[in-house]
Structures are given as structure tokens and as C-alpha cells.
């Protein structure tokens, strides 16, 4: 895949200050991410894709019985994530450089697609969500954790007040509906971790239809059910 013209993230933070990322965000992001991953009860053998894996803050939360692929555009971030994988002997995790807006994977390659704190730092969030939906199998799960523009007036004023900081972080003032409603995902759960939390968690099911060529006719199911053991 040609990545020469792709930029790692909108903010310089993600490729010039990768050595500070864990220090800044480990205690802010990891507890929330770990709780969400545990709540999904990922099945043994499940295929998981994490978009924008960064320095691998989330990796310790994945059960060893699933197969995780993490991608990111920033090589310095990936190097730190790979160090974690090597140090902990996480053989169930594979990392590679990749563009979340142009995934190299075939349709329906994954059972779960995760986007933790990445939706608002890519140049085209809707395209990223379309790619997430494409590579997620029908009935699979797409999970988002992100800050979005708040409907709470107090939080909205707070976000406006710290706008210079959020811009430095690469965050935008996206509405949740801007991303989810256009993705044709079926939202099963949506919540915040607290009344004043800046972050929204979304667990959505990929409702796309199974291509006709892959469907098994009902008559085949019926014949199988009636066949002798």
C-alpha cells in the first residue's frame, strides 16, 4: 500500500511527541478502554482490528484467545506498540503500518473493529467509518470511544474554552450523528462513563446484508436438518 502521501494524524502530537503519549494518556484512556473491551466478551478465535492503535495503550486489555491486528500510520507510535508486544509475548497481536481511510483488508475480514480516540483525528471520519464497516463482517461489532460535541451546555462551554488544547490534540467538534448516522451501523449501546465525561462510547452492529453469492438457500438448511446422522 502506498503510504508516502498519507499523514499520520491531523495533529503533530501523534508523530513528533510519541515518546510522551503514554505518559500523557495512559491513566486517562486505558481504564475506559479496558472496561469497554471486557464488556464485549470477545469470543475465542475472534478476529479484531484496531484502527489507530498508536503506542498500544489498549493492547493489554485484549484476551489472548482472540487475534488482534492493530494499524497506525505513525511509525514512531507503532515502534512503541511493538515494544509492548515483544516485551509481553503477545503472540495474538500483529501490528502494521496502515491507513484507516484506505484499509488493505478484504471485505468482511474481522468480527470486531475498534476505533478508540481516533475518529476525530483523521481527516475524513466518515470515510474511516465506511472502511470499518466494509472490513467488518455482517453482524460484527464496531466500537467507538471518542469525544464529540456535547449537547450539555456546560460541557459545550468547557470544550469551547479549551479549544486551543483540543486543536493541539487533533480533536474536532464532530457531532456523534455526523459519524454514526452516515455509517449505516445499528447502534446497540451508547453511553458515557459519567455525567460530566467528555467521552462517548458506542457499540454498534454491522447491519450490512450478506452478499447473495454467499447466502445458503433455505432448502439447503432444511435438507441438512433432515439428513440422517
mmCIF file of C-alpha atoms in Angstrom:
data_model
loop_
_atom_site.group_PDB
_atom_site.id
_atom_site.type_symbol
_atom_site.label_atom_id
_atom_site.label_comp_id
_atom_site.label_asym_id
_atom_site.label_seq_id
_atom_site.Cartn_x
_atom_site.Cartn_y
_atom_site.Cartn_z
ATOM 1 C CA UNK A 1 0.000 0.000 0.000
ATOM 2 C CA UNK A 2 1.327 3.444 -0.888
ATOM 3 C CA UNK A 3 1.556 5.462 2.318
ATOM 4 C CA UNK A 4 4.059 8.079 1.249
ATOM 5 C CA UNK A 5 1.444 10.833 0.865
ATOM 6 C CA UNK A 6 -0.604 9.933 3.920
ATOM 7 C CA UNK A 7 -0.177 11.918 7.111
ATOM 8 C CA UNK A 8 -0.240 10.013 10.404
ATOM 9 C CA UNK A 9 -2.755 12.307 12.072
ATOM 10 C CA UNK A 10 -4.074 15.842 11.882
ATOM 11 C CA UNK A 11 -2.071 16.810 14.966
ATOM 12 C CA UNK A 12 1.736 16.907 15.176
ATOM 13 C CA UNK A 13 1.424 15.412 18.653
ATOM 14 C CA UNK A 14 0.958 11.927 17.256
ATOM 15 C CA UNK A 15 4.224 11.717 15.369
ATOM 16 C CA UNK A 16 6.503 14.297 16.977
ATOM 17 C CA UNK A 17 5.724 13.536 20.615
ATOM 18 C CA UNK A 18 5.080 9.795 20.559
ATOM 19 C CA UNK A 19 7.546 9.404 23.447
ATOM 20 C CA UNK A 20 5.187 11.449 25.643
ATOM 21 C CA UNK A 21 1.930 9.849 24.564
ATOM 22 C CA UNK A 22 1.871 7.057 27.140
ATOM 23 C CA UNK A 23 2.854 9.459 29.902
ATOM 24 C CA UNK A 24 0.077 11.884 28.970
ATOM 25 C CA UNK A 25 -2.753 9.485 28.242
ATOM 26 C CA UNK A 26 -2.159 6.092 29.877
ATOM 27 C CA UNK A 27 -4.173 6.890 33.007
ATOM 28 C CA UNK A 28 -6.771 8.909 31.085
ATOM 29 C CA UNK A 29 -7.597 6.436 28.320
ATOM 30 C CA UNK A 30 -6.638 2.906 29.374
ATOM 31 C CA UNK A 31 -9.139 2.268 32.207
ATOM 32 C CA UNK A 32 -12.040 3.267 29.953
ATOM 33 C CA UNK A 33 -10.782 1.231 27.001
ATOM 34 C CA UNK A 34 -10.133 -1.853 29.141
ATOM 35 C CA UNK A 35 -13.631 -1.694 30.623
ATOM 36 C CA UNK A 36 -15.196 -1.487 27.167
ATOM 37 C CA UNK A 37 -13.151 -4.380 25.762
ATOM 38 C CA UNK A 38 -14.081 -6.567 28.722
ATOM 39 C CA UNK A 39 -17.754 -5.686 28.277
ATOM 40 C CA UNK A 40 -17.674 -7.002 24.701
ATOM 41 C CA UNK A 41 -16.809 -10.539 25.860
ATOM 42 C CA UNK A 42 -14.762 -11.178 22.712
ATOM 43 C CA UNK A 43 -15.146 -14.819 21.691
ATOM 44 C CA UNK A 44 -12.249 -17.294 21.342
ATOM 45 C CA UNK A 45 -10.832 -17.133 17.829
ATOM 46 C CA UNK A 46 -12.477 -13.792 17.047
ATOM 47 C CA UNK A 47 -10.679 -11.514 14.590
ATOM 48 C CA UNK A 48 -10.227 -7.979 15.909
ATOM 49 C CA UNK A 49 -8.989 -4.886 14.064
ATOM 50 C CA UNK A 50 -7.977 -1.785 15.995
ATOM 51 C CA UNK A 51 -7.731 1.402 13.955
ATOM 52 C CA UNK A 52 -5.183 3.952 15.136
ATOM 53 C CA UNK A 53 -3.574 1.627 17.655
ATOM 54 C CA UNK A 54 -0.930 4.261 18.441
ATOM 55 C CA UNK A 55 1.545 3.237 21.123
ATOM 56 C CA UNK A 56 -0.585 0.226 22.020
ATOM 57 C CA UNK A 57 -2.247 1.631 25.137
ATOM 58 C CA UNK A 58 -5.184 -0.738 24.639
ATOM 59 C CA UNK A 59 -3.312 -3.946 23.857
ATOM 60 C CA UNK A 60 -3.066 -5.342 27.384
ATOM 61 C CA UNK A 61 -6.875 -5.424 27.594
ATOM 62 C CA UNK A 62 -7.413 -7.919 24.770
ATOM 63 C CA UNK A 63 -7.890 -11.572 25.751
ATOM 64 C CA UNK A 64 -5.188 -13.881 24.441
ATOM 65 C CA UNK A 65 -7.781 -16.167 22.847
ATOM 66 C CA UNK A 66 -8.571 -13.679 20.056
ATOM 67 C CA UNK A 67 -6.482 -12.492 17.095
ATOM 68 C CA UNK A 68 -5.774 -8.754 17.101
ATOM 69 C CA UNK A 69 -4.457 -6.646 14.220
ATOM 70 C CA UNK A 70 -3.516 -3.084 15.082
ATOM 71 C CA UNK A 71 -2.766 -0.443 12.471
ATOM 72 C CA UNK A 72 -1.448 3.100 12.611
ATOM 73 C CA UNK A 73 0.227 5.478 10.199
ATOM 74 C CA UNK A 74 2.758 6.891 12.654
ATOM 75 C CA UNK A 75 5.893 4.686 12.648
ATOM 76 C CA UNK A 76 7.194 6.040 15.969
ATOM 77 C CA UNK A 77 3.912 5.157 17.668
ATOM 78 C CA UNK A 78 3.934 1.685 16.125
ATOM 79 C CA UNK A 79 7.507 1.107 17.271
ATOM 80 C CA UNK A 80 6.451 1.732 20.855
ATOM 81 C CA UNK A 81 3.433 -0.532 20.445
ATOM 82 C CA UNK A 82 5.644 -3.285 19.020
ATOM 83 C CA UNK A 83 7.961 -2.949 22.021
ATOM 84 C CA UNK A 84 4.976 -3.688 24.268
ATOM 85 C CA UNK A 85 4.030 -6.719 22.164
ATOM 86 C CA UNK A 86 7.566 -8.102 22.245
ATOM 87 C CA UNK A 87 8.087 -7.415 25.935
ATOM 88 C CA UNK A 88 4.843 -9.128 26.950
ATOM 89 C CA UNK A 89 4.996 -12.019 24.498
ATOM 90 C CA UNK A 90 1.611 -11.173 22.971
ATOM 91 C CA UNK A 91 1.615 -13.651 20.103
ATOM 92 C CA UNK A 92 -2.068 -12.986 19.440
ATOM 93 C CA UNK A 93 -1.313 -9.406 18.367
ATOM 94 C CA UNK A 94 0.029 -8.261 14.988
ATOM 95 C CA UNK A 95 0.895 -4.643 14.219
ATOM 96 C CA UNK A 96 1.402 -2.960 10.879
ATOM 97 C CA UNK A 97 1.538 0.451 9.307
ATOM 98 C CA UNK A 98 -1.742 1.214 7.604
ATOM 99 C CA UNK A 99 -4.147 3.962 6.633
ATOM 100 C CA UNK A 100 -7.566 3.773 8.309
ATOM 101 C CA UNK A 101 -9.039 5.632 5.327
ATOM 102 C CA UNK A 102 -7.772 3.040 2.860
ATOM 103 C CA UNK A 103 -7.601 -0.355 4.542
ATOM 104 C CA UNK A 104 -5.798 -3.141 2.705
ATOM 105 C CA UNK A 105 -8.063 -5.847 4.122
ATOM 106 C CA UNK A 106 -10.752 -7.679 2.175
ATOM 107 C CA UNK A 107 -14.431 -7.177 2.893
ATOM 108 C CA UNK A 108 -15.769 -8.969 5.996
ATOM 109 C CA UNK A 109 -12.289 -9.757 7.360
ATOM 110 C CA UNK A 110 -12.995 -9.012 11.034
ATOM 111 C CA UNK A 111 -15.532 -9.817 13.730
ATOM 112 C CA UNK A 112 -14.755 -6.630 15.668
ATOM 113 C CA UNK A 113 -13.428 -3.246 14.582
ATOM 114 C CA UNK A 114 -12.275 -0.856 17.317
ATOM 115 C CA UNK A 115 -11.780 2.902 16.996
ATOM 116 C CA UNK A 116 -10.553 4.290 20.308
ATOM 117 C CA UNK A 117 -9.960 8.045 20.413
ATOM 118 C CA UNK A 118 -9.234 8.155 16.693
ATOM 119 C CA UNK A 119 -12.447 9.178 14.898
ATOM 120 C CA UNK A 120 -11.859 12.890 15.380
ATOM 121 C CA UNK A 121 -8.159 12.911 14.489
ATOM 122 C CA UNK A 122 -8.410 11.522 10.960
ATOM 123 C CA UNK A 123 -9.005 13.884 8.011
ATOM 124 C CA UNK A 124 -12.225 12.127 6.928
ATOM 125 C CA UNK A 125 -14.111 10.395 9.774
ATOM 126 C CA UNK A 126 -16.994 9.292 7.554
ATOM 127 C CA UNK A 127 -14.633 7.547 5.162
ATOM 128 C CA UNK A 128 -12.911 5.833 8.070
ATOM 129 C CA UNK A 129 -16.246 4.556 9.351
ATOM 130 C CA UNK A 130 -17.179 3.345 5.867
ATOM 131 C CA UNK A 131 -13.921 1.382 5.737
ATOM 132 C CA UNK A 132 -14.549 -0.010 9.222
ATOM 133 C CA UNK A 133 -17.973 -1.205 8.133
ATOM 134 C CA UNK A 134 -16.580 -2.701 4.924
ATOM 135 C CA UNK A 135 -13.981 -4.883 6.630
ATOM 136 C CA UNK A 136 -16.311 -5.890 9.472
ATOM 137 C CA UNK A 137 -18.387 -8.981 8.748
ATOM 138 C CA UNK A 138 -22.188 -8.782 8.618
ATOM 139 C CA UNK A 139 -23.396 -8.911 12.200
ATOM 140 C CA UNK A 140 -19.955 -7.949 13.508
ATOM 141 C CA UNK A 141 -19.324 -5.229 16.073
ATOM 142 C CA UNK A 142 -17.856 -1.752 15.539
ATOM 143 C CA UNK A 143 -16.893 0.008 18.766
ATOM 144 C CA UNK A 144 -16.079 3.700 19.113
ATOM 145 C CA UNK A 145 -14.748 5.695 22.033
ATOM 146 C CA UNK A 146 -14.392 9.375 21.266
ATOM 147 C CA UNK A 147 -15.163 12.883 22.372
ATOM 148 C CA UNK A 148 -17.953 14.523 20.416
ATOM 149 C CA UNK A 149 -19.623 17.898 20.556
ATOM 150 C CA UNK A 150 -21.726 17.833 23.691
ATOM 151 C CA UNK A 151 -25.439 18.606 23.918
ATOM 152 C CA UNK A 152 -24.811 19.550 27.557
ATOM 153 C CA UNK A 153 -24.460 23.377 27.658
ATOM 154 C CA UNK A 154 -21.916 23.276 30.481
ATOM 155 C CA UNK A 155 -19.703 20.753 28.704
ATOM 156 C CA UNK A 156 -20.131 22.620 25.425
ATOM 157 C CA UNK A 157 -18.837 25.817 27.073
ATOM 158 C CA UNK A 158 -15.943 23.892 28.591
ATOM 159 C CA UNK A 159 -14.971 22.446 25.217
ATOM 160 C CA UNK A 160 -15.123 25.915 23.678
ATOM 161 C CA UNK A 161 -12.921 27.287 26.458
ATOM 162 C CA UNK A 162 -10.232 24.648 25.924
ATOM 163 C CA UNK A 163 -10.472 24.777 22.128
ATOM 164 C CA UNK A 164 -6.737 25.593 21.660
ATOM 165 C CA UNK A 165 -5.822 22.454 23.629
ATOM 166 C CA UNK A 166 -8.250 20.222 21.758
ATOM 167 C CA UNK A 167 -6.974 21.515 18.425
ATOM 168 C CA UNK A 168 -3.414 20.689 19.511
ATOM 169 C CA UNK A 169 -4.605 17.180 20.299
ATOM 170 C CA UNK A 170 -6.093 16.952 16.813
ATOM 171 C CA UNK A 171 -9.670 16.738 18.092
ATOM 172 C CA UNK A 172 -12.586 18.291 16.242
ATOM 173 C CA UNK A 173 -16.105 19.356 17.197
ATOM 174 C CA UNK A 174 -17.847 16.476 15.471
ATOM 175 C CA UNK A 175 -21.378 15.519 16.378
ATOM 176 C CA UNK A 176 -21.840 11.822 17.052
ATOM 177 C CA UNK A 177 -24.572 11.785 14.418
ATOM 178 C CA UNK A 178 -22.102 13.085 11.825
ATOM 179 C CA UNK A 179 -20.202 9.824 12.146
ATOM 180 C CA UNK A 180 -22.651 7.127 13.189
ATOM 181 C CA UNK A 181 -25.816 8.073 11.312
ATOM 182 C CA UNK A 182 -23.987 8.156 7.984
ATOM 183 C CA UNK A 183 -22.273 4.828 8.548
ATOM 184 C CA UNK A 184 -25.441 2.685 8.394
ATOM 185 C CA UNK A 185 -24.419 0.950 11.615
ATOM 186 C CA UNK A 186 -27.075 -0.165 14.084
ATOM 187 C CA UNK A 187 -26.231 1.320 17.486
ATOM 188 C CA UNK A 188 -26.888 -1.241 20.210
ATOM 189 C CA UNK A 189 -25.410 0.639 23.155
ATOM 190 C CA UNK A 190 -24.343 4.236 23.686
ATOM 191 C CA UNK A 191 -23.248 5.725 26.989
ATOM 192 C CA UNK A 192 -20.858 7.980 28.844
ATOM 193 C CA UNK A 193 -18.764 6.852 31.766
ATOM 194 C CA UNK A 194 -20.025 9.772 33.858
ATOM 195 C CA UNK A 195 -22.399 12.732 33.705
ATOM 196 C CA UNK A 196 -19.528 15.123 33.085
ATOM 197 C CA UNK A 197 -17.491 12.815 30.892
ATOM 198 C CA UNK A 198 -16.208 14.257 27.629
ATOM 199 C CA UNK A 199 -16.193 10.823 26.011
ATOM 200 C CA UNK A 200 -18.964 8.780 24.427
ATOM 201 C CA UNK A 201 -18.831 5.008 23.984
ATOM 202 C CA UNK A 202 -20.730 3.462 21.079
ATOM 203 C CA UNK A 203 -21.174 -0.252 20.406
ATOM 204 C CA UNK A 204 -22.783 -0.804 17.009
ATOM 205 C CA UNK A 205 -23.636 -3.860 14.964
ATOM 206 C CA UNK A 206 -22.775 -4.036 11.293
ATOM 207 C CA UNK A 207 -26.173 -4.476 9.696
ATOM 208 C CA UNK A 208 -24.985 -4.883 6.119
ATOM 209 C CA UNK A 209 -26.531 -7.776 4.229
ATOM 210 C CA UNK A 210 -24.621 -10.929 3.362
ATOM 211 C CA UNK A 211 -23.855 -10.882 -0.402
ATOM 212 C CA UNK A 212 -26.239 -13.094 -2.367
ATOM 213 C CA UNK A 213 -23.396 -15.269 -3.656
ATOM 214 C CA UNK A 214 -22.526 -16.228 -0.064
ATOM 215 C CA UNK A 215 -26.042 -16.981 1.163
ATOM 216 C CA UNK A 216 -27.042 -20.572 1.770
ATOM 217 C CA UNK A 217 -30.530 -21.311 0.414
ATOM 218 C CA UNK A 218 -33.152 -22.271 2.996
ATOM 219 C CA UNK A 219 -33.631 -25.583 1.173
ATOM 220 C CA UNK A 220 -30.027 -26.494 1.947
ATOM 221 C CA UNK A 221 -30.551 -25.781 5.652
ATOM 222 C CA UNK A 222 -33.749 -27.826 5.594
ATOM 223 C CA UNK A 223 -32.072 -30.744 3.842
ATOM 224 C CA UNK A 224 -29.211 -30.673 6.341
ATOM 225 C CA UNK A 225 -31.656 -30.698 9.240
ATOM 226 C CA UNK A 226 -33.499 -33.721 7.829
ATOM 227 C CA UNK A 227 -30.403 -35.692 6.851
ATOM 228 C CA UNK A 228 -29.693 -38.793 8.971
ATOM 229 C CA UNK A 229 -26.733 -38.664 11.378
#
